[in-house]
Short mmCIF file of C-alpha atoms and ligand atoms in Angstrom, two decimals:
data_model
loop_
_atom_site.label_atom_id
_atom_site.label_comp_id
_atom_site.label_asym_id
_atom_site.label_seq_id
_atom_site.Cartn_x
_atom_site.Cartn_y
_atom_site.Cartn_z
CA MET A 7 45.98 -64.01 70.64
CA LYS A 8 42.57 -62.93 71.81
CA ILE A 9 39.61 -64.20 69.72
CA LYS A 10 36.08 -62.85 70.01
CA LYS A 11 32.74 -63.55 68.27
CA TYR A 12 30.28 -60.79 67.45
CA ILE A 13 26.64 -61.26 66.31
CA GLU A 14 25.16 -58.01 64.96
CA LYS A 15 22.34 -56.90 62.69
CA SER A 16 24.74 -55.79 59.91
CA PHE A 17 28.38 -56.20 58.97
CA ASN A 18 28.98 -52.47 59.59
CA ASP A 19 27.53 -52.65 63.10
CA GLY A 20 29.89 -55.58 63.77
CA LYS A 21 32.90 -53.68 62.43
CA LYS A 22 32.16 -50.70 64.67
CA LYS A 23 31.89 -52.94 67.70
CA ILE A 24 35.21 -54.73 66.91
CA LEU A 25 36.97 -51.39 66.42
CA SER A 26 35.89 -50.03 69.78
CA ASP A 27 36.44 -53.35 71.51
CA LEU A 28 39.70 -54.67 70.07
CA GLY A 29 41.10 -51.59 68.31
CA GLU A 30 42.41 -50.91 64.82
CA ASP A 31 44.84 -53.83 64.79
CA ALA A 32 42.11 -56.46 65.10
CA ILE A 33 41.73 -58.88 62.21
CA ILE A 34 38.52 -60.48 61.00
CA LEU A 35 38.82 -64.24 60.90
CA SER A 36 35.42 -65.14 59.48
CA THR A 37 31.90 -63.84 58.74
CA ARG A 38 28.62 -65.67 58.20
CA THR A 39 24.89 -65.13 58.31
CA VAL A 40 23.04 -66.69 61.24
CA GLN A 41 19.51 -66.53 62.66
CA ASP A 42 18.72 -65.31 66.17
CA LYS A 43 16.15 -66.96 68.45
CA ASP A 44 13.35 -64.97 66.82
CA GLY A 45 14.38 -66.19 63.39
CA GLN A 46 15.80 -62.79 62.34
CA SER A 47 18.81 -62.72 60.02
CA MET A 48 22.07 -61.59 61.77
CA VAL A 49 25.77 -61.37 60.87
CA GLU A 50 28.30 -63.37 62.88
CA ILE A 51 31.89 -62.03 62.81
CA VAL A 52 34.85 -63.68 64.43
CA ALA A 53 37.71 -61.26 65.10
CA ALA A 54 41.10 -61.64 66.74
CA ILE A 55 43.92 -59.48 68.05
CA ASP A 56 47.44 -60.18 69.14
CA GLU A 57 47.55 -59.42 72.89
CA LYS A 58 50.85 -57.41 72.44
CA ASP A 59 49.26 -55.18 69.84
CA MET A 60 46.34 -54.61 72.12
CA LYS A 61 48.61 -53.52 75.01
CA LYS A 62 50.54 -51.13 72.76
CA GLN A 63 47.28 -49.59 71.63
CA GLN A 64 46.10 -49.09 75.21
CA GLU A 65 49.42 -47.38 76.15
CA GLN A 66 49.17 -45.01 73.19
CA GLN A 67 45.62 -44.12 74.16
CA THR A 68 46.70 -43.32 77.72
CA GLN A 69 49.56 -41.09 76.48
CA THR A 70 47.29 -39.18 74.15
CA ALA A 71 44.88 -38.64 76.99
CA LYS A 72 47.74 -37.30 79.17
CA ARG A 73 49.08 -34.88 76.51
CA PRO A 74 48.27 -31.23 77.23
CA VAL A 75 45.32 -29.84 75.26
CA LYS A 76 47.61 -27.43 73.38
CA ASP A 77 49.73 -30.37 72.27
CA LYS A 78 46.73 -32.35 71.21
CA LEU A 79 45.52 -29.41 69.17
CA SER A 80 48.85 -28.90 67.42
CA GLY A 81 47.93 -31.57 64.91
CA LEU A 82 44.66 -29.84 64.37
CA ASP A 83 46.53 -26.52 63.98
CA ALA A 84 48.72 -28.05 61.32
CA ILE A 85 45.68 -29.30 59.48
CA LEU A 86 43.99 -25.92 59.81
CA ASN A 87 47.14 -24.16 58.59
CA MET A 88 47.30 -26.39 55.58
CA ALA A 89 43.62 -25.75 54.88
CA ASN A 90 44.11 -21.99 55.23
CA GLN A 91 47.13 -22.00 52.94
CA LYS A 92 45.12 -23.88 50.39
CA LYS A 93 42.24 -21.42 50.73
CA GLU A 94 44.61 -18.45 50.45
CA SER A 95 46.17 -19.77 47.31
CA GLU A 96 42.69 -20.47 45.93
CA ASN A 97 41.65 -16.90 46.84
CA LYS A 98 44.73 -15.55 45.14
CA VAL A 99 43.77 -17.36 41.99
CA THR A 100 40.19 -16.09 42.31
CA ASN A 101 41.46 -12.52 42.91
CA TYR A 102 43.73 -12.72 39.90
CA GLN A 103 40.80 -14.10 37.93
CA ASN A 104 38.53 -11.31 39.24
CA GLN A 105 41.11 -8.69 38.34
CA ASP A 106 41.36 -10.16 34.87
CA VAL A 107 37.57 -10.15 34.47
CA TYR A 108 37.34 -6.60 35.87
CA GLY A 109 40.03 -5.42 33.46
CA GLU A 110 38.22 -7.05 30.60
CA VAL A 111 34.88 -5.45 31.60
CA LEU A 112 36.58 -2.04 31.75
CA GLY A 113 38.06 -2.65 28.32
CA ILE A 114 34.69 -3.63 26.88
CA LYS A 115 33.05 -0.61 28.51
CA SER A 116 35.59 1.75 27.02
CA GLU A 117 35.23 0.11 23.61
CA LEU A 118 31.43 0.46 23.87
CA ARG A 119 31.84 4.12 24.75
CA ASP A 120 34.04 4.62 21.70
CA LEU A 121 31.57 2.75 19.57
CA LYS A 122 28.67 4.82 20.90
CA GLU A 123 30.64 7.97 20.15
CA ILE A 124 31.40 6.76 16.63
CA LEU A 125 27.76 5.84 16.04
CA LYS A 126 26.48 9.09 17.56
CA TYR A 127 28.72 11.18 15.36
CA LYS A 128 29.03 8.66 12.59
CA PHE A 129 29.13 11.20 9.76
CA ALA A 130 31.57 13.55 11.51
CA SER A 131 34.65 11.92 10.00
CA SER A 132 33.39 12.49 6.46
CA LEU A 133 33.15 16.26 7.04
CA ASN A 134 35.85 18.91 7.18
CA ASP A 135 36.92 20.16 10.63
CA ASN A 136 34.50 23.09 10.85
CA PHE A 137 31.46 21.21 9.60
CA SER A 138 32.37 18.25 11.78
CA ARG A 139 32.32 20.52 14.87
CA ILE A 140 28.95 21.97 13.81
CA TYR A 141 27.62 18.47 13.14
CA LYS A 142 28.52 17.40 16.71
CA ILE A 143 26.90 20.51 18.22
CA LEU A 144 23.68 19.85 16.31
CA ILE A 145 23.54 16.21 17.41
CA ASP A 146 24.27 17.24 21.03
CA SER A 147 21.44 19.81 20.82
CA GLY A 148 18.96 16.98 20.33
CA ILE A 149 18.40 17.71 16.63
CA ASN A 150 17.90 14.43 14.83
CA GLU A 151 20.44 13.07 12.37
CA LYS A 152 18.32 13.64 9.29
CA THR A 153 17.75 17.33 10.07
CA THR A 154 21.40 17.73 11.09
CA LEU A 155 22.67 16.33 7.79
CA LYS A 156 20.21 18.50 5.85
CA LEU A 157 21.42 21.60 7.73
CA ILE A 158 25.08 20.75 7.07
CA SER A 159 24.41 20.05 3.43
CA ASP A 160 22.51 23.36 3.08
CA ILE A 161 25.34 25.45 4.54
CA SER A 162 28.10 23.59 2.73
CA ALA A 163 26.21 24.15 -0.52
CA THR A 164 26.52 27.90 -0.02
CA ASP A 165 30.20 27.82 0.92
CA PRO A 166 32.13 24.57 1.41
CA ASN A 167 34.99 26.46 3.12
CA MET A 168 32.85 28.38 5.59
CA SER A 169 34.47 29.27 8.93
CA TYR A 170 33.20 27.66 12.13
CA GLU A 171 31.67 30.95 13.38
CA ASP A 172 29.86 31.64 10.10
CA ALA A 173 28.68 28.05 9.89
CA LEU A 174 27.20 28.26 13.42
CA VAL A 175 25.29 31.45 12.59
CA ALA A 176 24.12 29.91 9.31
CA VAL A 177 22.76 26.66 10.79
CA ARG A 178 20.97 28.57 13.54
CA SER A 179 19.34 30.82 11.03
CA ILE A 180 18.19 27.93 8.80
CA PHE A 181 16.99 25.88 11.78
CA VAL A 182 14.69 28.61 13.14
CA SER A 183 13.60 29.96 9.77
CA ASP A 184 10.45 27.83 9.64
CA LEU A 185 9.57 28.21 13.33
CA LYS A 186 6.47 30.29 13.91
CA ILE A 187 6.73 32.85 16.69
CA ASN A 188 3.96 34.87 18.27
CA SER A 189 5.06 36.65 21.42
CA SER A 190 2.81 39.65 21.13
CA ILE A 191 0.16 40.07 23.77
CA GLN A 192 0.43 43.75 24.45
CA ASN A 193 -0.57 44.94 20.98
CA LYS A 194 -3.99 43.36 20.91
CA GLU A 195 -7.28 44.81 22.12
CA LYS A 196 -9.53 42.87 24.48
CA GLN A 197 -8.32 39.34 24.92
CA VAL A 198 -9.34 36.23 26.81
CA ILE A 199 -6.27 34.00 27.09
CA SER A 200 -6.72 30.44 28.36
CA PHE A 201 -3.88 28.21 29.54
CA VAL A 202 -4.27 24.47 28.96
CA GLY A 203 -1.98 21.49 29.26
CA VAL A 204 -1.19 18.31 31.09
CA THR A 205 -0.80 18.24 34.86
CA GLY A 206 2.12 20.14 36.30
CA SER A 207 3.30 21.57 32.99
CA GLY A 208 3.53 25.07 34.49
CA LYS A 209 0.19 26.63 33.48
CA THR A 210 -0.55 28.49 36.71
CA MET A 211 2.97 29.81 37.20
CA THR A 212 3.28 30.94 33.58
CA LEU A 213 -0.14 32.61 33.73
CA ILE A 214 0.75 34.63 36.81
CA LYS A 215 4.07 35.72 35.28
CA LEU A 216 2.31 36.98 32.15
CA ALA A 217 -0.55 38.57 34.09
CA ILE A 218 1.87 40.57 36.26
CA ILE A 219 3.96 41.62 33.24
CA SER A 220 0.77 42.67 31.41
CA LYS A 221 -0.28 44.79 34.34
CA LEU A 222 3.03 46.28 35.40
CA ILE A 223 4.95 46.58 32.16
CA TRP A 224 2.28 46.88 29.50
CA SER A 225 -0.15 48.77 31.78
CA LYS A 226 -3.06 46.54 30.86
CA LYS A 227 -6.20 46.16 32.88
CA VAL A 228 -5.95 42.52 33.85
CA MET A 229 -8.22 39.97 35.49
CA ILE A 230 -7.59 36.31 36.40
CA ILE A 231 -10.18 33.51 36.46
CA SER A 232 -9.45 30.03 37.79
CA THR A 233 -11.47 27.06 36.59
CA ASP A 234 -9.28 24.58 38.47
CA THR A 235 -11.88 22.90 40.65
CA LYS A 236 -10.31 19.44 40.24
CA LYS A 237 -7.47 19.89 42.66
CA ILE A 238 -7.99 20.70 46.34
CA GLY A 239 -6.49 24.15 46.70
CA GLY A 240 -5.99 24.30 42.90
CA ALA A 241 -6.88 28.00 42.82
CA ASP A 242 -5.29 29.02 46.11
CA GLN A 243 -1.79 29.73 44.82
CA LEU A 244 -3.20 31.85 42.02
CA GLU A 245 -5.49 33.71 44.39
CA THR A 246 -2.51 34.52 46.63
CA TYR A 247 -0.39 35.79 43.74
CA SER A 248 -3.35 37.80 42.41
CA SER A 249 -3.94 39.42 45.75
CA ILE A 250 -0.23 40.31 46.21
CA SER A 251 -0.16 41.88 42.75
CA THR A 252 -3.62 43.43 43.20
CA ILE A 253 -5.09 41.72 40.18
CA PRO A 254 -8.85 40.99 40.42
CA PHE A 255 -9.41 37.26 40.84
CA LYS A 256 -12.43 35.00 40.42
CA LYS A 257 -12.90 31.28 40.84
CA VAL A 258 -15.64 29.54 38.85
CA ASP A 259 -17.29 26.15 39.16
CA SER A 260 -19.04 25.80 35.82
CA PRO A 261 -18.76 26.89 32.17
CA LYS A 262 -22.03 28.83 32.66
CA GLU A 263 -20.44 30.83 35.47
CA ILE A 264 -17.32 31.74 33.49
CA LYS A 265 -19.45 32.86 30.55
CA LYS A 266 -21.36 35.19 32.87
CA ILE A 267 -18.24 36.60 34.51
CA VAL A 268 -16.47 37.25 31.21
CA SER A 269 -19.51 39.06 29.80
CA GLU A 270 -19.84 41.15 32.95
CA ASN A 271 -16.19 42.25 32.87
CA GLU A 272 -15.73 43.70 29.45
CA GLU A 273 -13.75 46.63 30.78
CA PHE A 274 -10.66 44.43 31.26
CA ASP A 275 -8.04 44.41 28.50
CA ILE A 276 -6.92 40.86 29.21
CA ILE A 277 -8.68 38.10 31.11
CA PHE A 278 -6.33 35.22 31.91
CA VAL A 279 -8.07 31.84 32.40
CA ASP A 280 -6.32 29.07 34.29
CA THR A 281 -7.54 25.50 33.74
CA ALA A 282 -7.05 22.20 35.52
CA GLY A 283 -4.19 20.03 34.34
CA VAL A 284 -5.53 16.96 32.54
CA SER A 285 -3.90 13.95 30.97
CA GLN A 286 -3.95 14.10 27.19
CA LYS A 287 -5.21 10.51 27.27
CA ASN A 288 -8.35 11.42 29.23
CA GLN A 289 -10.85 12.69 26.66
CA LYS A 290 -13.60 13.32 29.18
CA ASP A 291 -11.41 15.64 31.26
CA MET A 292 -10.11 17.35 28.14
CA PHE A 293 -13.67 18.04 26.96
CA GLU A 294 -14.53 19.47 30.39
CA VAL A 295 -11.62 21.90 30.12
CA MET A 296 -12.67 22.82 26.61
CA ASP A 297 -16.18 23.59 27.81
CA TYR A 298 -14.74 26.27 30.12
CA VAL A 299 -12.38 27.60 27.44
CA LYS A 300 -15.20 27.90 24.89
CA ALA A 301 -17.65 29.38 27.38
CA ALA A 302 -15.06 32.07 28.18
CA LYS A 303 -14.95 32.89 24.45
CA SER A 304 -11.15 32.55 24.55
CA ASN A 305 -9.45 34.12 21.57
CA ARG A 306 -6.12 32.66 22.54
CA ILE A 307 -5.70 29.09 23.82
CA ILE A 308 -2.14 28.44 24.89
CA LEU A 309 -0.80 24.92 25.30
CA VAL A 310 1.68 25.11 28.17
CA GLN A 311 4.20 22.39 27.50
CA ASN A 312 7.06 21.13 29.66
CA SER A 313 10.22 21.15 27.53
CA THR A 314 11.72 18.17 29.36
CA THR A 315 9.02 15.81 28.06
CA ASN A 316 10.34 13.06 25.80
CA GLU A 317 9.75 13.24 22.04
CA LYS A 318 7.06 10.55 21.82
CA THR A 319 4.99 11.94 24.71
CA MET A 320 5.34 15.52 23.50
CA LYS A 321 4.08 14.53 20.05
CA ASP A 322 1.15 12.70 21.63
CA ILE A 323 0.26 15.74 23.78
CA ILE A 324 0.44 18.20 20.86
CA GLU A 325 -1.56 15.91 18.58
CA ARG A 326 -4.33 15.55 21.15
CA TYR A 327 -4.43 19.27 22.00
CA ILE A 328 -4.40 20.55 18.41
CA PRO A 329 -8.10 19.59 17.92
CA MET A 330 -8.85 21.87 20.91
CA SER A 331 -7.90 24.76 18.62
CA ILE A 332 -4.73 25.72 20.48
CA THR A 333 -3.36 28.94 19.07
CA ASP A 334 0.18 28.72 20.41
CA ILE A 335 2.59 26.90 22.67
CA ILE A 336 4.61 28.10 25.65
CA LEU A 337 7.62 25.93 26.43
CA THR A 338 8.27 25.74 30.17
CA LYS A 339 11.12 24.57 32.37
CA VAL A 340 13.78 25.06 29.72
CA ASP A 341 16.17 25.59 32.64
CA GLU A 342 15.72 21.89 33.43
CA ALA A 343 16.06 20.67 29.83
CA GLU A 344 19.34 19.20 28.59
CA SER A 345 18.71 20.88 25.24
CA ILE A 346 15.71 22.33 23.44
CA GLY A 347 16.63 21.47 19.85
CA GLU A 348 14.46 18.38 19.94
CA CYS A 349 11.29 20.14 21.18
CA LEU A 350 11.73 22.94 18.70
CA SER A 351 12.01 20.37 15.88
CA ILE A 352 8.73 18.82 17.09
CA ILE A 353 6.93 22.16 17.37
CA LYS A 354 8.10 23.07 13.85
CA GLU A 355 6.59 19.83 12.58
CA TYR A 356 3.11 20.80 13.84
CA LYS A 357 3.44 24.40 12.66
CA VAL A 358 1.98 25.78 15.90
CA PRO A 359 3.47 29.18 16.86
CA LEU A 360 5.70 29.37 19.90
CA SER A 361 4.97 32.36 22.10
CA PHE A 362 7.17 32.32 25.22
CA LEU A 363 9.76 30.31 27.08
CA THR A 364 9.92 29.99 30.85
CA TYR A 365 13.18 29.17 32.55
CA GLY A 366 12.65 29.18 36.32
CA GLN A 367 10.32 29.70 39.26
CA SER A 368 10.98 33.36 39.83
CA VAL A 369 7.78 35.39 39.33
CA PRO A 370 7.53 37.31 37.04
CA ASP A 371 11.19 37.24 35.92
CA ASP A 372 11.75 33.79 34.46
CA ILE A 373 9.79 34.16 31.26
CA ALA A 374 10.89 35.53 27.92
CA PRO A 375 9.30 36.63 24.67
CA LEU A 376 11.02 35.14 21.66
CA THR A 377 12.95 36.21 18.64
CA LYS A 378 14.25 33.77 16.08
CA GLU A 379 17.79 34.90 16.68
CA LYS A 380 17.66 34.17 20.41
CA LEU A 381 15.87 30.89 19.86
CA GLY A 382 18.64 29.88 17.46
CA ILE A 383 21.31 30.70 20.06
CA MET A 384 19.47 28.71 22.73
CA ALA A 385 18.67 25.76 20.50
CA ILE A 386 22.16 25.47 19.03
CA PRO A 387 24.53 26.82 21.68
CA ASP A 388 28.22 27.36 21.13
CA PRO A 389 29.90 24.95 23.59
CA LYS A 390 32.82 27.36 23.95
CA ASN A 391 30.58 30.29 24.79
CA LYS A 392 27.47 29.11 26.65
CA ILE A 393 25.00 31.84 27.56
CA THR A 394 22.53 31.50 30.43
CA PHE A 395 18.83 32.16 29.86
CA SER A 396 18.78 35.06 32.24
CA THR A 397 21.67 36.72 30.41
CA LEU A 398 20.17 36.09 27.01
CA PHE A 399 16.70 37.32 27.94
CA LYS A 400 17.67 40.06 30.38
CA GLU A 401 15.33 43.04 30.20
CA ASP A 402 13.40 41.67 27.26
CA PHE A 403 10.05 42.85 28.59
N1 GTP B 21 12.30 24.97 37.03
C1 GTP B 21 11.13 25.44 36.63
N2 GTP B 21 10.02 25.12 37.32
C2 GTP B 21 8.85 25.64 36.89
C3 GTP B 21 8.76 26.43 35.75
N3 GTP B 21 7.44 26.75 35.56
C4 GTP B 21 6.77 26.15 36.57
N4 GTP B 21 7.60 25.48 37.37
C5 GTP B 21 7.28 24.68 38.55
O1 GTP B 21 6.57 23.54 38.13
C6 GTP B 21 5.63 23.16 39.12
C7 GTP B 21 4.24 23.09 38.48
O2 GTP B 21 3.88 24.38 38.09
P1 GTP B 21 2.36 24.84 38.03
O3 GTP B 21 2.31 26.21 37.46
O4 GTP B 21 1.66 24.62 39.31
O5 GTP B 21 1.85 23.78 36.98
P2 GTP B 21 0.34 23.56 36.48
O6 GTP B 21 0.40 23.19 35.06
O7 GTP B 21 -0.50 24.71 36.85
O8 GTP B 21 -0.05 22.29 37.36
P3 GTP B 21 -1.54 21.70 37.52
O9 GTP B 21 -2.46 22.84 37.76
O10 GTP B 21 -1.40 20.79 38.68
O11 GTP B 21 -1.84 20.94 36.28
C8 GTP B 21 5.71 24.21 40.21
O12 GTP B 21 6.55 23.72 41.22
C9 GTP B 21 6.34 25.38 39.53
O13 GTP B 21 7.04 26.20 40.41
C10 GTP B 21 9.97 26.75 35.04
O14 GTP B 21 10.01 27.43 34.02
N5 GTP B 21 11.13 26.21 35.52
MG1 MG B 22 -2.29 24.86 37.95
#
C-alpha cells in the first residue's frame, strides 16, 4: 500500500492531483483543514493505493498508448454512431411532425379558400342556377354586393325563370342605364378641351390620340397647347407627336400666355390643352392648373382617370376634381384593369358623364367612344365568351 499526503487550496484541487498521481483506484483516507506558513487556509488529504492496482493501471495505460490510432478511435466511432442514430431518429420524428404540420396548414388553407368562396358568393346558393351564375359574374366584375343583389332582384322581378343569356343582357342594360355618356367631340363648334388629372393617369397620351383622330378622321382644324412646365421635358413627348402628325403646337409658361394664344387662334376648331399631373391632395398645384384651364376659357374639362385606381382613392380624386368644374371623365388603362365594374359604379355615383375609354399605348388606336351597350358588355363580361377591347371597339371612329 502506498500512502501519500496532499495539501492543496481546495478539496477539488487535491482530488485532481490524487487522480493524476495515484490513478482512479486511489482511496481517500482522511481530509482536514490546515494552515500554511502564511496562515492561509488549506485542505490536507491523505490518499492511498494498493501497489498492485497501481501497476495494473500503468500497464493498461501503456497498452492504450500502443494501440493504433484507428483502434483507439473505434470507441469514439461507436459513440458517434450512437449519437448519429439518435439524431436520425430525432430527425425522423421532426420530419413526421413537420409533415403533419404541413398537411394541417394545407388543410386549413383549403378550408379558408372554401370559406372565402362561400363568403364571396354567399347569396349564390339561395338563387336558382341561372341567377346564381349571373350573381357570381357581377361579384367578379367588381360590382358591390348591394348593387349586385339589387340587379338580381330587379331582373327576377320581371321573370323569375329567365334564361342565363336573357338575364345577362338584362343586368347589363340595368347596370348602365343610369350611366351618363358623352363621347361627342366632332359635332361641336369651336372647342377648348383641357385634360386634367393626377400624375401619370394618361392625360398626354389620351390627348394626342384624340387630337390625331379629330384631325384625321373628323377633319377638324386642331391645335395643341402644353402647360406642363412642372416636369423637365413634360411637353417634349407631346411636341414630338404633334410634329409627326403635323398639328400646330405651343408651350406656355403662364395663364396670361395661354389666354393670349387661345384668343389669337380662333380659326382652330379644337384646341387641346395638356396640363401637369398634380396630386389631388395638393390644393396649391390644383389651383395652378385651374388658372391655366380658366385662362384658356376651356369649355370642356376632362378628368383623365386611371381605371386601376382603388375605390377609395378614385372617390377621393373625383371628389376633389368635381369643384374644378370637370365636365366629363375618360377612363384610361382599362387593358390593365382586372374589371371595370367597380369604377363604373363609382362614376355613376357622382353622375359625371363618361366620354372615352383607353385600352393601350398604341396612338391613336387604343381609344374608344362609348355606347351603353358596349360598356355593359365590358363591365359585365360573359366568362364563356370574353371579348377583347380591340375587337369590341374595332373601327368605332
Ligand atoms: N396600358 C396602358 N398604358 C397607358 C394608357 N394610357 C397611357 N398609358 C401609359 O401611361 C403612362 C403615363 O401616360 P401619360 O400620358 O404620360 O400620363 P400623364 O397623365 O400625361 O402623366 P403626367 O403628365 O406625368 O401627369 C405612359 O407610359 C403611357 O404610355 C392605356 O390606356 N393603357
Ligand atoms: Mg403628361
